[in-house]
């Protein structure tokens, strides 16, 4: 897949407000937050969409969710609750073609739009 803006963030070629990093995962605040907490959790591996996840990446994908759990606690929103979203391709309104989990919370969210 071609390099996206998120690869530039991983390589520190552009700045981001990074909250978590390990060998495989990076989490940083969304530049256009939709709620008081809006964090993007990404694998460092260049996986374009949900459709491109391979079976041997199942553990990595699970760890993206565990990272969201950790950050939700750090942000103090775990008990009140939050939303995890992964957009895929055109109908899912995916804009950046590097797999990412949105962690959104810190206020009462509305029901999912259809
Ligand atoms: P998508 O629509 O692909 O699921 O979400 C992409 C997200 O990436 C959007 O919420 C958008 O605000 C965020 N985003 C796009 N470019 C940048 C950037 O350069 N830095 C950060 N931190 N977030 C970005």
GROMACS .gro file of N, CA and C and ligand atoms in nm:
model
  366
    1UNK      N    1   0.085  -0.119   0.000
    1UNK     CA    2   0.000   0.000   0.000
    1UNK      C    3   0.088   0.123   0.000
    2UNK      N    4   0.034   0.234  -0.049
    2UNK     CA    5   0.114   0.356  -0.053
    2UNK      C    6   0.115   0.421   0.086
    3UNK      N    7   0.219   0.498   0.107
    3UNK     CA    8   0.238   0.561   0.238
    3UNK      C    9   0.131   0.669   0.260
    4UNK      N   10   0.081   0.677   0.382
    4UNK     CA   11  -0.019   0.778   0.415
    4UNK      C   12   0.039   0.875   0.517
    5UNK      N   13  -0.043   0.973   0.554
    5UNK     CA   14  -0.003   1.070   0.656
    5UNK      C   15   0.031   1.001   0.788
    6UNK      N   16  -0.030   0.885   0.813
    6UNK     CA   17  -0.005   0.818   0.940
    6UNK      C   18   0.136   0.758   0.943
    7UNK      N   19   0.187   0.715   0.829
    7UNK     CA   20   0.326   0.668   0.824
    7UNK      C   21   0.420   0.784   0.856
    8UNK      N   22   0.387   0.902   0.808
    8UNK     CA   23   0.471   1.019   0.839
    8UNK      C   24   0.468   1.049   0.989
    9UNK      N   25   0.353   1.026   1.053
    9UNK     CA   26   0.345   1.044   1.199
    9UNK      C   27   0.430   0.938   1.270
   10UNK      N   28   0.421   0.814   1.224
   10UNK     CA   29   0.503   0.706   1.283
   10UNK      C   30   0.651   0.742   1.273
   11UNK      N   31   0.692   0.795   1.158
   11UNK     CA   32   0.833   0.828   1.135
   11UNK      C   33   0.872   0.963   1.195
   12UNK      N   34   0.777   1.030   1.259
   12UNK     CA   35   0.800   1.163   1.319
   12UNK      C   36   0.836   1.267   1.213
   13UNK      N   37   0.785   1.246   1.091
   13UNK     CA   38   0.808   1.345   0.986
   13UNK      C   39   0.707   1.460   0.996
   14UNK      N   40   0.593   1.431   1.058
   14UNK     CA   41   0.500   1.539   1.094
   14UNK      C   42   0.461   1.520   1.241
   15UNK      N   43   0.428   1.628   1.310
   15UNK     CA   44   0.400   1.617   1.453
   15UNK      C   45   0.263   1.559   1.483
   16UNK      N   46   0.252   1.501   1.600
   16UNK     CA   47   0.123   1.454   1.651
   16UNK      C   48   0.134   1.449   1.803
   17UNK      N   49   0.017   1.455   1.866
   17UNK     CA   50   0.010   1.446   2.012
   17UNK      C   51   0.000   1.299   2.049
   18UNK      N   52   0.115   1.235   2.070
   18UNK     CA   53   0.123   1.090   2.088
   18UNK      C   54   0.097   1.054   2.235
   19UNK      N   55   0.007   0.957   2.254
   19UNK     CA   56  -0.031   0.915   2.389
   19UNK      C   57   0.027   0.779   2.426
   20UNK      N   58   0.058   0.699   2.326
   20UNK     CA   59   0.105   0.562   2.352
   20UNK      C   60   0.189   0.516   2.234
   21UNK      N   61   0.295   0.442   2.266
   21UNK     CA   62   0.373   0.380   2.158
   21UNK      C   63   0.440   0.255   2.211
   22UNK      N   64   0.437   0.148   2.131
   22UNK     CA   65   0.524   0.033   2.155
   22UNK      C   66   0.579  -0.010   2.019
   23UNK      N   67   0.634  -0.129   2.012
   23UNK     CA   68   0.699  -0.169   1.887
   23UNK      C   69   0.601  -0.177   1.770
   24UNK      N   70   0.474  -0.203   1.800
   24UNK     CA   71   0.378  -0.236   1.694
   24UNK      C   72   0.265  -0.136   1.679
   25UNK      N   73   0.244  -0.052   1.778
   25UNK     CA   74   0.123   0.031   1.785
   25UNK      C   75   0.159   0.175   1.822
   26UNK      N   76   0.084   0.268   1.764
   26UNK     CA   77   0.097   0.410   1.800
   26UNK      C   78  -0.044   0.466   1.822
   27UNK      N   79  -0.058   0.553   1.920
   27UNK     CA   80  -0.187   0.620   1.945
   27UNK      C   81  -0.162   0.768   1.961
   28UNK      N   82  -0.246   0.847   1.896
   28UNK     CA   83  -0.229   0.992   1.899
   28UNK      C   84  -0.365   1.059   1.885
   29UNK      N   85  -0.373   1.185   1.930
   29UNK     CA   86  -0.501   1.256   1.924
   29UNK      C   87  -0.535   1.293   1.779
   30UNK      N   88  -0.664   1.279   1.747
   30UNK     CA   89  -0.713   1.317   1.615
   30UNK      C   90  -0.699   1.468   1.598
   31UNK      N   91  -0.658   1.511   1.480
   31UNK     CA   92  -0.636   1.653   1.454
   31UNK      C   93  -0.768   1.730   1.448
   32UNK      N   94  -0.877   1.660   1.425
   32UNK     CA   95  -1.009   1.722   1.412
   32UNK      C   96  -1.107   1.649   1.504
   33UNK      N   97  -1.091   1.669   1.635
   33UNK     CA   98  -1.165   1.585   1.730
   33UNK      C   99  -1.316   1.603   1.723
   34UNK      N  100  -1.387   1.493   1.732
   34UNK     CA  101  -1.534   1.492   1.727
   34UNK      C  102  -1.594   1.490   1.868
   35UNK      N  103  -1.508   1.485   1.969
   35UNK     CA  104  -1.552   1.479   2.109
   35UNK      C  105  -1.431   1.519   2.194
   36UNK      N  106  -1.452   1.544   2.324
   36UNK     CA  107  -1.338   1.586   2.408
   36UNK      C  108  -1.221   1.489   2.403
   37UNK      N  109  -1.249   1.360   2.398
   37UNK     CA  110  -1.142   1.262   2.372
   37UNK      C  111  -1.166   1.202   2.234
   38UNK      N  112  -1.068   1.216   2.147
   38UNK     CA  113  -1.075   1.153   2.014
   38UNK      C  114  -0.932   1.113   1.979
   39UNK      N  115  -0.906   0.985   1.994
   39UNK     CA  116  -0.771   0.931   1.977
   39UNK      C  117  -0.774   0.827   1.865
   40UNK      N  118  -0.670   0.826   1.785
   40UNK     CA  119  -0.655   0.726   1.679
   40UNK      C  120  -0.549   0.625   1.723
   41UNK      N  121  -0.583   0.498   1.712
   41UNK     CA  122  -0.492   0.390   1.750
   41UNK      C  123  -0.461   0.312   1.624
   42UNK      N  124  -0.333   0.305   1.591
   42UNK     CA  125  -0.296   0.246   1.462
   42UNK      C  126  -0.186   0.142   1.480
   43UNK      N  127  -0.188   0.040   1.393
   43UNK     CA  128  -0.072  -0.049   1.388
   43UNK      C  129   0.040   0.022   1.311
   44UNK      N  130   0.163  -0.002   1.347
   44UNK     CA  131   0.272   0.056   1.267
   44UNK      C  132   0.281  -0.012   1.130
   45UNK      N  133   0.238  -0.136   1.123
   45UNK     CA  134   0.234  -0.206   0.994
   45UNK      C  135   0.134  -0.135   0.904
   46UNK      N  136   0.170  -0.124   0.776
   46UNK     CA  137   0.085  -0.053   0.682
   46UNK      C  138  -0.024  -0.146   0.630
   47UNK      N  139  -0.133  -0.150   0.704
   47UNK     CA  140  -0.253  -0.226   0.666
   47UNK      C  141  -0.353  -0.122   0.620
   48UNK      N  142  -0.400  -0.130   0.495
   48UNK     CA  143  -0.480  -0.020   0.440
   48UNK      C  144  -0.620  -0.013   0.499
   49UNK      N  145  -0.687  -0.126   0.505
   49UNK     CA  146  -0.827  -0.128   0.549
   49UNK      C  147  -0.853  -0.256   0.628
   50UNK      N  148  -0.972  -0.262   0.688
   50UNK     CA  149  -1.013  -0.386   0.756
   50UNK      C  150  -1.006  -0.504   0.660
   51UNK      N  151  -1.038  -0.479   0.533
   51UNK     CA  152  -1.036  -0.588   0.434
   51UNK      C  153  -0.898  -0.648   0.416
   52UNK      N  154  -0.795  -0.576   0.455
   52UNK     CA  155  -0.657  -0.620   0.431
   52UNK      C  156  -0.595  -0.689   0.552
   53UNK      N  157  -0.668  -0.701   0.662
   53UNK     CA  158  -0.614  -0.769   0.780
   53UNK      C  159  -0.599  -0.917   0.751
   54UNK      N  160  -0.481  -0.970   0.784
   54UNK     CA  161  -0.453  -1.112   0.760
   54UNK      C  162  -0.475  -1.192   0.888
   55UNK      N  163  -0.505  -1.321   0.875
   55UNK     CA  164  -0.529  -1.402   0.995
   55UNK      C  165  -0.414  -1.394   1.096
   56UNK      N  166  -0.290  -1.386   1.049
   56UNK     CA  167  -0.179  -1.383   1.144
   56UNK      C  168  -0.163  -1.246   1.211
   57UNK      N  169  -0.251  -1.153   1.177
   57UNK     CA  170  -0.250  -1.021   1.242
   57UNK      C  171  -0.363  -1.009   1.345
   58UNK      N  172  -0.427  -1.121   1.376
   58UNK     CA  173  -0.540  -1.118   1.470
   58UNK      C  174  -0.497  -1.068   1.608
   59UNK      N  175  -0.381  -1.110   1.654
   59UNK     CA  176  -0.335  -1.066   1.786
   59UNK      C  177  -0.309  -0.915   1.785
   60UNK      N  178  -0.245  -0.868   1.680
   60UNK     CA  179  -0.218  -0.724   1.667
   60UNK      C  180  -0.349  -0.645   1.672
   61UNK      N  181  -0.449  -0.691   1.600
   61UNK     CA  182  -0.578  -0.620   1.599
   61UNK      C  183  -0.641  -0.622   1.738
   62UNK      N  184  -0.630  -0.734   1.806
   62UNK     CA  185  -0.680  -0.740   1.943
   62UNK      C  186  -0.608  -0.642   2.033
   63UNK      N  187  -0.479  -0.628   2.011
   63UNK     CA  188  -0.402  -0.535   2.094
   63UNK      C  189  -0.439  -0.389   2.065
   64UNK      N  190  -0.488  -0.360   1.945
   64UNK     CA  191  -0.538  -0.224   1.920
   64UNK      C  192  -0.654  -0.193   2.015
   65UNK      N  193  -0.741  -0.291   2.034
   65UNK     CA  194  -0.855  -0.270   2.124
   65UNK      C  195  -0.808  -0.260   2.270
   66UNK      N  196  -0.713  -0.342   2.308
   66UNK     CA  197  -0.660  -0.332   2.445
   66UNK      C  198  -0.591  -0.198   2.467
   67UNK      N  199  -0.530  -0.144   2.364
   67UNK     CA  200  -0.468  -0.012   2.375
   67UNK      C  201  -0.575   0.094   2.393
   68UNK      N  202  -0.686   0.080   2.322
   68UNK     CA  203  -0.799   0.172   2.341
   68UNK      C  204  -0.849   0.165   2.485
   69UNK      N  205  -0.859   0.044   2.537
   69UNK     CA  206  -0.903   0.026   2.677
   69UNK      C  207  -0.809   0.101   2.772
   70UNK      N  208  -0.680   0.086   2.751
   70UNK     CA  209  -0.579   0.152   2.835
   70UNK      C  210  -0.592   0.304   2.827
   71UNK      N  211  -0.604   0.356   2.707
   71UNK     CA  212  -0.611   0.502   2.689
   71UNK      C  213  -0.742   0.556   2.747
   72UNK      N  214  -0.849   0.482   2.731
   72UNK     CA  215  -0.978   0.525   2.790
   72UNK      C  216  -0.963   0.540   2.941
   73UNK      N  217  -0.892   0.447   3.003
   73UNK     CA  218  -0.868   0.459   3.148
   73UNK      C  219  -0.783   0.582   3.176
   74UNK      N  220  -0.676   0.599   3.100
   74UNK     CA  221  -0.586   0.714   3.121
   74UNK      C  222  -0.660   0.846   3.104
   75UNK      N  223  -0.753   0.849   3.011
   75UNK     CA  224  -0.828   0.972   2.982
   75UNK      C  225  -0.941   0.994   3.082
   76UNK      N  226  -0.966   0.892   3.166
   76UNK     CA  227  -1.071   0.903   3.267
   76UNK      C  228  -1.212   0.887   3.213
   77UNK      N  229  -1.226   0.818   3.100
   77UNK     CA  230  -1.359   0.804   3.038
   77UNK      C  231  -1.408   0.660   3.038
   78UNK      N  232  -1.332   0.570   3.097
   78UNK     CA  233  -1.365   0.427   3.086
   78UNK      C  234  -1.501   0.396   3.148
   79UNK      N  235  -1.526   0.447   3.267
   79UNK     CA  236  -1.650   0.411   3.335
   79UNK      C  237  -1.773   0.474   3.271
   80UNK      N  238  -1.760   0.600   3.230
   80UNK     CA  239  -1.874   0.664   3.163
   80UNK      C  240  -1.901   0.600   3.028
   81UNK      N  241  -1.795   0.559   2.961
   81UNK     CA  242  -1.810   0.490   2.833
   81UNK      C  243  -1.760   0.571   2.716
   82UNK      N  244  -1.753   0.503   2.604
   82UNK     CA  245  -1.693   0.563   2.485
   82UNK      C  246  -1.731   0.478   2.365
   83UNK      N  247  -1.685   0.520   2.249
   83UNK     CA  248  -1.715   0.447   2.125
   83UNK      C  249  -1.584   0.415   2.054
   84UNK      N  250  -1.575   0.295   2.000
   84UNK     CA  251  -1.465   0.255   1.913
   84UNK      C  252  -1.521   0.238   1.772
   85UNK      N  253  -1.455   0.302   1.675
   85UNK     CA  254  -1.505   0.299   1.537
   85UNK      C  255  -1.389   0.266   1.444
   86UNK      N  256  -1.417   0.181   1.348
   86UNK     CA  257  -1.323   0.157   1.238
   86UNK      C  258  -1.399   0.175   1.108
   87UNK      N  259  -1.364   0.276   1.031
   87UNK     CA  260  -1.427   0.299   0.902
   87UNK      C  261  -1.356   0.219   0.794
   88UNK      N  262  -1.433   0.171   0.697
   88UNK     CA  263  -1.373   0.093   0.589
   88UNK      C  264  -1.426   0.139   0.453
   89UNK      N  265  -1.332   0.185   0.370
   89UNK     CA  266  -1.360   0.218   0.230
   89UNK      C  267  -1.470   0.325   0.215
   90UNK      N  268  -1.523   0.337   0.096
   90UNK     CA  269  -1.608   0.451   0.061
   90UNK      C  270  -1.735   0.458   0.144
   91UNK      N  271  -1.808   0.350   0.153
   91UNK     CA  272  -1.935   0.355   0.226
   91UNK      C  273  -1.914   0.376   0.375
   92UNK      N  274  -1.797   0.337   0.424
   92UNK     CA  275  -1.765   0.361   0.564
   92UNK      C  276  -1.702   0.497   0.591
   93UNK      N  277  -1.687   0.577   0.483
   93UNK     CA  278  -1.629   0.711   0.492
   93UNK      C  279  -1.484   0.709   0.542
   94UNK      N  280  -1.407   0.606   0.501
   94UNK     CA  281  -1.265   0.603   0.536
   94UNK      C  282  -1.191   0.706   0.453
   95UNK      N  283  -1.111   0.788   0.522
   95UNK     CA  284  -1.034   0.894   0.453
   95UNK      C  285  -0.886   0.862   0.447
   96UNK      N  286  -0.835   0.800   0.552
   96UNK     CA  287  -0.692   0.768   0.557
   96UNK      C  288  -0.678   0.616   0.547
   97UNK      N  289  -0.606   0.572   0.443
   97UNK     CA  290  -0.600   0.429   0.414
   97UNK      C  291  -0.480   0.363   0.483
   98UNK      N  292  -0.485   0.377   0.615
   98UNK     CA  293  -0.395   0.309   0.708
   98UNK      C  294  -0.486   0.272   0.824
   99UNK      N  295  -0.503   0.143   0.848
   99UNK     CA  296  -0.599   0.096   0.949
   99UNK      C  297  -0.588   0.177   1.078
  100UNK      N  298  -0.702   0.220   1.131
  100UNK     CA  299  -0.702   0.293   1.258
  100UNK      C  300  -0.833   0.275   1.331
  101UNK      N  301  -0.820   0.274   1.462
  101UNK     CA  302  -0.934   0.264   1.552
  101UNK      C  303  -0.956   0.404   1.608
  102UNK      N  304  -1.078   0.455   1.595
  102UNK     CA  305  -1.113   0.581   1.661
  102UNK      C  306  -1.161   0.548   1.802
  103UNK      N  307  -1.106   0.615   1.901
  103UNK     CA  308  -1.156   0.611   2.039
  103UNK      C  309  -1.219   0.747   2.066
  104UNK      N  310  -1.350   0.747   2.085
  104UNK     CA  311  -1.425   0.873   2.094
  104UNK      C  312  -1.505   0.872   2.223
  105UNK      N  313  -1.491   0.979   2.302
  105UNK     CA  314  -1.568   0.986   2.427
  105UNK      C  315  -1.544   1.116   2.498
  106UNK      N  316  -1.586   1.117   2.624
  106UNK     CA  317  -1.574   1.239   2.704
  106UNK      C  318  -1.699   1.323   2.704
  107UNK      N  319  -1.803   1.275   2.638
  107UNK     CA  320  -1.935   1.341   2.640
  107UNK      C  321  -2.038   1.235   2.604
  108UNK      N  322  -2.166   1.269   2.626
  108UNK     CA  323  -2.272   1.178   2.584
  108UNK      C  324  -2.279   1.177   2.432
  109UNK      N  325  -2.255   1.063   2.371
  109UNK     CA  326  -2.261   1.050   2.226
  109UNK      C  327  -2.405   1.020   2.184
  110UNK      N  328  -2.436   1.056   2.061
  110UNK     CA  329  -2.568   1.023   2.005
  110UNK      C  330  -2.566   0.881   1.950
  111UNK      N  331  -2.684   0.829   1.922
  111UNK     CA  332  -2.693   0.697   1.861
  111UNK      C  333  -2.625   0.697   1.726
  112UNK      N  334  -2.589   0.580   1.680
  112UNK     CA  335  -2.522   0.569   1.552
  112UNK      C  336  -2.616   0.614   1.440
  113UNK      N  337  -2.564   0.698   1.348
  113UNK     CA  338  -2.644   0.739   1.232
  113UNK      C  339  -2.645   0.624   1.132
  114UNK      N  340  -2.748   0.616   1.053
  114UNK     CA  341  -2.760   0.505   0.956
  114UNK      C  342  -2.689   0.540   0.827
  115LIG     P1  343  -1.119   0.803   0.875
  115LIG     O1  344  -1.227   0.888   0.813
  115LIG     O2  345  -1.019   0.758   0.772
  115LIG     O3  346  -1.174   0.690   0.957
  115LIG     O4  347  -1.047   0.895   0.981
  115LIG     C1  348  -0.927   0.962   0.956
  115LIG     C2  349  -0.903   1.053   1.074
  115LIG     O5  350  -0.770   1.100   1.066
  115LIG     C3  351  -0.994   1.175   1.076
  115LIG     O6  352  -1.070   1.177   1.197
  115LIG     C4  353  -0.897   1.293   1.066
  115LIG     O7  354  -0.935   1.404   1.145
  115LIG     C5  355  -0.766   1.232   1.114
  115LIG     N1  356  -0.648   1.292   1.056
  115LIG     C6  357  -0.626   1.319   0.925
  115LIG     N2  358  -0.504   1.373   0.907
  115LIG     C7  359  -0.448   1.381   1.031
  115LIG     C8  360  -0.322   1.430   1.078
  115LIG     O8  361  -0.237   1.476   1.002
  115LIG     N3  362  -0.299   1.421   1.212
  115LIG     C9  363  -0.391   1.370   1.298
  115LIG     N4  364  -0.357   1.366   1.427
  115LIG     N5  365  -0.510   1.324   1.257
  115LIG    C10  366  -0.539   1.330   1.125
   0.00000   0.00000   0.00000
